[in-house]
Amino acid sequence: TGSMSELIALTSIAHTEIKKADPSAQVISPSFTGLDERMKWLFDFLRQGGARYIDAAAYHLYDGAQPPEHMVMKVLQLQELLRNAGFGSLPLWNTESGYFMYDLASERAARWSEYEYKNRISPESGEIYLARAMLLARAAGVQRFYWYAWENAKLGFIDPERKSLRGIATAYANTVNLLMRSTLHRCIRSSAGIWECTLTMANGKAGKALWIDPEAASTSAPCPLTEGWDAFKLDGSIARPLAPKQVLLTPAVTLLRQR
């Protein structure tokens, strides 16, 4: 509700009070949502004066049940629009995103809206989407990525009945552990539908994160594992080196790490 001018006025007041309390604090824009025609809301906010009061642009990068590769293409469009509007230097933060995951526990613990029901995915898909989303967002220049949520029956890391961790929590730990201890250089997709992200690990050794694109002709492919490299899966399993016969590229991210 309300107008864009009222939203900008509220942001101006927040900016004044926050900077008064802590001049080094970063003021983030209202969190706009919707990777469709609603992206214009952010640009209306910036063009009408909101850019004067923020240090970063916030967006909720929800994209229904679409795989992360679809989300990152929208992010690149969003960044191009920012550049074309003269706001290309403004950092972009993903202040919330996740996936609605269906299992018997969530079914019993929550009521689903029509939109949520239509956009549900399996917990197993949630595990493998998470790693791909965080890798691709970093490669696209998204500076912060907040996954939603910890304790939520539909999207969360906790089983609402058992109060125990779901597999997606382990996938999150595996992915954050990688990203906090490496430098990601780029992610590219081959003509065969294989994504490869090149990394430098904290010890200076090389790393690669690979997976099969959801639109590729095959759902598996041989992994280019050579002597002197270890392979791990960034999914809901505990990160440990895979035996050579287990190393196969799938939609789940495979991390190759030079010894």
Coordinates of C-alpha atoms in Angstrom, one line a residue:
T1 CA 0.0 0.0 0.0
G2 CA 1.0 3.6 -0.3
S3 CA 2.9 5.5 -3.1
M4 CA 6.5 5.4 -4.2
S5 CA 7.0 8.9 -3.0
E6 CA 5.9 7.8 0.5
L7 CA 8.2 4.8 0.4
I8 CA 11.1 7.1 -0.5
A9 CA 10.2 9.5 2.3
L10 CA 10.3 6.7 4.8
T11 CA 13.7 5.6 3.4
S12 CA 15.0 9.1 3.8
I13 CA 13.9 9.2 7.4
A14 CA 15.5 5.8 8.1
H15 CA 18.7 7.0 6.4
T16 CA 19.0 10.1 8.6
E17 CA 18.4 8.2 11.8
I18 CA 20.6 5.2 11.0
K19 CA 23.5 7.4 9.9
K20 CA 23.1 9.6 13.0
A21 CA 23.4 6.5 15.2
D22 CA 26.2 5.0 13.2
P23 CA 27.8 6.9 10.3
S24 CA 29.5 3.7 9.1
A25 CA 26.2 1.7 8.9
Q26 CA 25.0 0.6 5.4
V27 CA 21.4 1.5 4.5
I28 CA 19.8 -1.0 2.3
S29 CA 16.8 -0.2 0.0
P30 CA 13.4 -1.7 0.6
S31 CA 13.5 -5.3 -0.5
F32 CA 11.8 -5.5 -3.8
T33 CA 10.4 -8.9 -4.9
G34 CA 9.5 -10.5 -8.3
L35 CA 11.8 -11.4 -11.1
D36 CA 9.3 -10.3 -13.8
E37 CA 7.6 -7.0 -14.7
R38 CA 7.8 -6.0 -11.0
M39 CA 11.6 -5.4 -11.4
K40 CA 10.5 -1.9 -12.5
W41 CA 9.6 -1.1 -8.9
L42 CA 13.3 -0.9 -8.0
F43 CA 14.0 1.4 -10.9
D44 CA 11.1 3.6 -10.1
F45 CA 12.4 3.9 -6.5
L46 CA 16.0 4.8 -7.7
R47 CA 14.9 7.2 -10.4
Q48 CA 12.5 9.1 -8.2
G49 CA 15.2 9.9 -5.7
G50 CA 15.5 6.8 -3.5
A51 CA 19.1 6.2 -4.7
R52 CA 20.2 9.2 -2.5
Y53 CA 19.4 7.3 0.7
I54 CA 20.8 3.8 0.2
D55 CA 24.2 2.1 0.0
A56 CA 23.0 -1.1 -1.7
A57 CA 19.9 -2.3 -3.6
A58 CA 18.0 -5.2 -1.9
Y59 CA 16.1 -7.8 -3.8
H60 CA 14.2 -11.0 -2.8
L61 CA 15.4 -13.3 -5.5
Y62 CA 12.5 -15.7 -5.4
D63 CA 11.7 -17.4 -8.7
G64 CA 9.0 -20.0 -7.9
A65 CA 10.1 -23.5 -8.6
Q66 CA 12.5 -22.5 -11.4
P67 CA 16.0 -23.9 -11.1
P68 CA 18.8 -21.4 -10.1
E69 CA 20.1 -21.1 -13.6
H70 CA 16.8 -19.3 -14.5
M71 CA 17.2 -17.0 -11.5
V72 CA 20.7 -15.9 -12.4
M73 CA 19.7 -15.0 -15.9
K74 CA 17.1 -12.6 -14.3
V75 CA 19.8 -11.3 -12.0
L76 CA 22.0 -10.4 -15.1
Q77 CA 19.0 -8.7 -16.7
L78 CA 18.5 -6.7 -13.4
Q79 CA 22.1 -5.7 -13.3
E80 CA 22.0 -4.6 -17.0
L81 CA 18.9 -2.5 -16.2
L82 CA 20.8 -0.9 -13.3
R83 CA 23.7 0.0 -15.5
N84 CA 21.6 1.4 -18.2
A85 CA 19.8 3.6 -15.7
G86 CA 23.1 4.9 -14.3
F87 CA 23.1 2.8 -11.1
G88 CA 25.6 0.2 -12.2
S89 CA 27.9 0.9 -9.2
L90 CA 25.2 0.2 -6.7
P91 CA 25.8 -3.2 -4.9
L92 CA 23.1 -5.8 -5.2
W93 CA 22.1 -7.9 -2.2
N94 CA 19.8 -10.9 -2.2
T95 CA 18.1 -10.2 1.1
E96 CA 15.9 -13.3 0.9
S97 CA 15.2 -16.3 -1.3
G98 CA 14.6 -20.0 -1.0
Y99 CA 12.3 -22.8 -2.2
F100 CA 9.0 -24.3 -1.0
M101 CA 9.8 -27.9 -0.2
Y102 CA 7.2 -30.6 0.1
D103 CA 7.4 -33.6 2.5
L104 CA 4.9 -35.2 4.9
A105 CA 6.2 -33.1 7.8
S106 CA 5.6 -29.8 6.0
E107 CA 2.3 -31.0 4.7
R108 CA 1.1 -31.7 8.2
A109 CA 2.7 -28.5 9.8
A110 CA 1.6 -25.9 7.3
R111 CA -1.2 -24.6 5.1
W112 CA -0.2 -24.0 1.5
S113 CA -1.5 -21.1 -0.6
E114 CA -2.3 -21.9 -4.3
Y115 CA 0.9 -20.2 -5.4
E116 CA 3.0 -22.1 -2.8
Y117 CA 1.4 -25.4 -3.7
K118 CA 2.0 -24.9 -7.4
N119 CA 5.7 -24.0 -6.8
R120 CA 6.7 -26.8 -4.4
I121 CA 9.8 -28.9 -5.1
S122 CA 11.1 -32.0 -3.3
P123 CA 13.6 -31.6 -0.4
E124 CA 16.2 -33.4 -2.5
S125 CA 15.8 -30.8 -5.2
G126 CA 16.1 -28.1 -2.6
E127 CA 19.5 -29.5 -1.5
I128 CA 21.0 -29.4 -5.0
Y129 CA 19.4 -26.1 -6.0
L130 CA 20.9 -24.3 -3.0
A131 CA 24.6 -24.9 -3.9
R132 CA 23.9 -23.9 -7.6
A133 CA 22.0 -20.7 -6.6
M134 CA 24.8 -19.5 -4.2
L135 CA 27.6 -20.2 -6.7
L136 CA 25.8 -18.6 -9.6
A137 CA 24.8 -15.5 -7.6
R138 CA 28.3 -14.9 -6.4
A139 CA 29.6 -15.4 -10.0
A140 CA 27.0 -12.8 -11.1
G141 CA 28.3 -10.3 -8.6
V142 CA 25.5 -10.5 -6.0
Q143 CA 27.4 -9.3 -2.9
R144 CA 25.3 -10.9 -0.1
F145 CA 22.9 -13.9 -0.2
Y146 CA 20.5 -14.6 2.6
W147 CA 18.8 -18.0 2.4
Y148 CA 15.2 -18.2 3.8
A149 CA 14.8 -19.7 6.3
W150 CA 16.1 -21.5 9.4
E151 CA 12.9 -22.6 11.1
N152 CA 10.0 -22.6 8.6
A153 CA 7.8 -25.6 7.8
K154 CA 7.7 -24.8 4.1
L155 CA 11.2 -23.5 3.3
G156 CA 13.3 -24.1 6.4
F157 CA 16.3 -26.1 7.5
I158 CA 14.5 -27.7 10.4
D159 CA 12.1 -30.7 10.2
P160 CA 9.0 -29.2 11.9
E161 CA 8.0 -32.5 13.5
R162 CA 11.3 -34.0 14.6
K163 CA 13.1 -30.6 15.2
S164 CA 16.1 -32.1 13.5
L165 CA 18.1 -30.7 10.6
R166 CA 17.0 -31.4 7.0
G167 CA 19.4 -32.3 4.3
I168 CA 19.3 -28.8 3.0
A169 CA 21.0 -27.5 6.2
T170 CA 24.0 -29.8 5.4
A171 CA 24.0 -28.6 1.8
Y172 CA 24.1 -25.0 3.1
A173 CA 27.0 -25.8 5.5
N174 CA 28.9 -27.5 2.7
T175 CA 28.4 -24.5 0.3
V176 CA 29.1 -21.8 2.8
N177 CA 32.3 -23.6 3.8
L178 CA 33.4 -23.7 0.2
L179 CA 32.6 -20.0 -0.5
M180 CA 34.1 -18.7 2.7
R181 CA 37.4 -20.6 2.0
S182 CA 37.9 -19.9 -1.7
T183 CA 37.8 -17.2 -4.4
L184 CA 35.3 -17.8 -7.2
H185 CA 36.5 -16.6 -10.6
R186 CA 33.7 -17.4 -13.0
C187 CA 31.0 -19.9 -14.0
I188 CA 30.4 -20.9 -17.6
R189 CA 28.1 -23.4 -19.3
S190 CA 29.5 -25.6 -22.0
S191 CA 27.6 -26.5 -25.2
A192 CA 27.0 -29.9 -23.7
G193 CA 25.2 -28.4 -20.8
I194 CA 27.8 -28.7 -18.1
W195 CA 28.4 -25.8 -15.8
E196 CA 31.9 -25.2 -14.5
C197 CA 32.9 -22.7 -11.8
T198 CA 36.6 -22.2 -11.4
L199 CA 38.0 -21.5 -7.9
T200 CA 41.2 -20.9 -6.0
M201 CA 41.1 -22.5 -2.6
A202 CA 42.5 -20.8 0.6
N203 CA 45.7 -22.9 0.3
G204 CA 46.3 -21.6 -3.2
K205 CA 45.3 -24.9 -4.9
A206 CA 42.8 -25.0 -7.8
G207 CA 39.1 -26.0 -7.4
K208 CA 36.2 -26.6 -9.8
A209 CA 32.5 -26.9 -9.1
L210 CA 30.6 -28.8 -11.9
W211 CA 27.0 -29.9 -12.5
I212 CA 24.6 -30.8 -15.3
D213 CA 22.3 -28.0 -16.5
P214 CA 18.6 -28.9 -16.0
E215 CA 18.0 -28.3 -19.7
A216 CA 20.9 -30.5 -20.8
A217 CA 20.2 -33.6 -23.0
S218 CA 21.4 -36.0 -20.3
T219 CA 21.1 -35.9 -16.5
S220 CA 24.6 -37.5 -15.9
A221 CA 28.0 -37.4 -17.5
P222 CA 31.5 -38.6 -16.8
C223 CA 33.5 -36.4 -14.4
P224 CA 36.8 -35.1 -15.6
L225 CA 38.6 -36.3 -12.4
T226 CA 42.4 -36.8 -12.8
E227 CA 45.2 -37.9 -10.6
G228 CA 45.9 -35.5 -7.8
W229 CA 42.3 -34.3 -7.3
D230 CA 39.6 -35.2 -4.8
A231 CA 35.9 -35.0 -5.5
F232 CA 33.0 -34.1 -3.1
K233 CA 29.2 -33.6 -3.5
L234 CA 27.7 -30.3 -2.3
D235 CA 24.3 -31.7 -1.4
G236 CA 22.7 -33.0 1.8
S237 CA 25.5 -35.6 2.5
I238 CA 28.4 -35.0 4.8
A239 CA 31.3 -33.6 2.7
R240 CA 33.9 -36.5 2.3
P241 CA 35.9 -37.5 -0.7
L242 CA 34.1 -39.7 -3.1
A243 CA 35.4 -43.1 -4.3
P244 CA 36.4 -42.9 -8.0
K245 CA 33.5 -45.1 -9.0
Q246 CA 31.1 -42.7 -7.4
V247 CA 32.3 -39.7 -9.3
L248 CA 29.7 -38.8 -11.9
L249 CA 28.4 -35.4 -12.9
T250 CA 24.7 -34.9 -12.1
P251 CA 22.5 -31.9 -11.3
A252 CA 24.0 -31.9 -7.8
V253 CA 27.2 -29.8 -7.6
T254 CA 30.5 -31.9 -7.7
L255 CA 33.5 -30.1 -6.2
L256 CA 36.9 -31.1 -7.5
R257 CA 39.7 -30.0 -5.3
Q258 CA 43.4 -30.2 -6.1
R259 CA 45.4 -32.0 -3.5

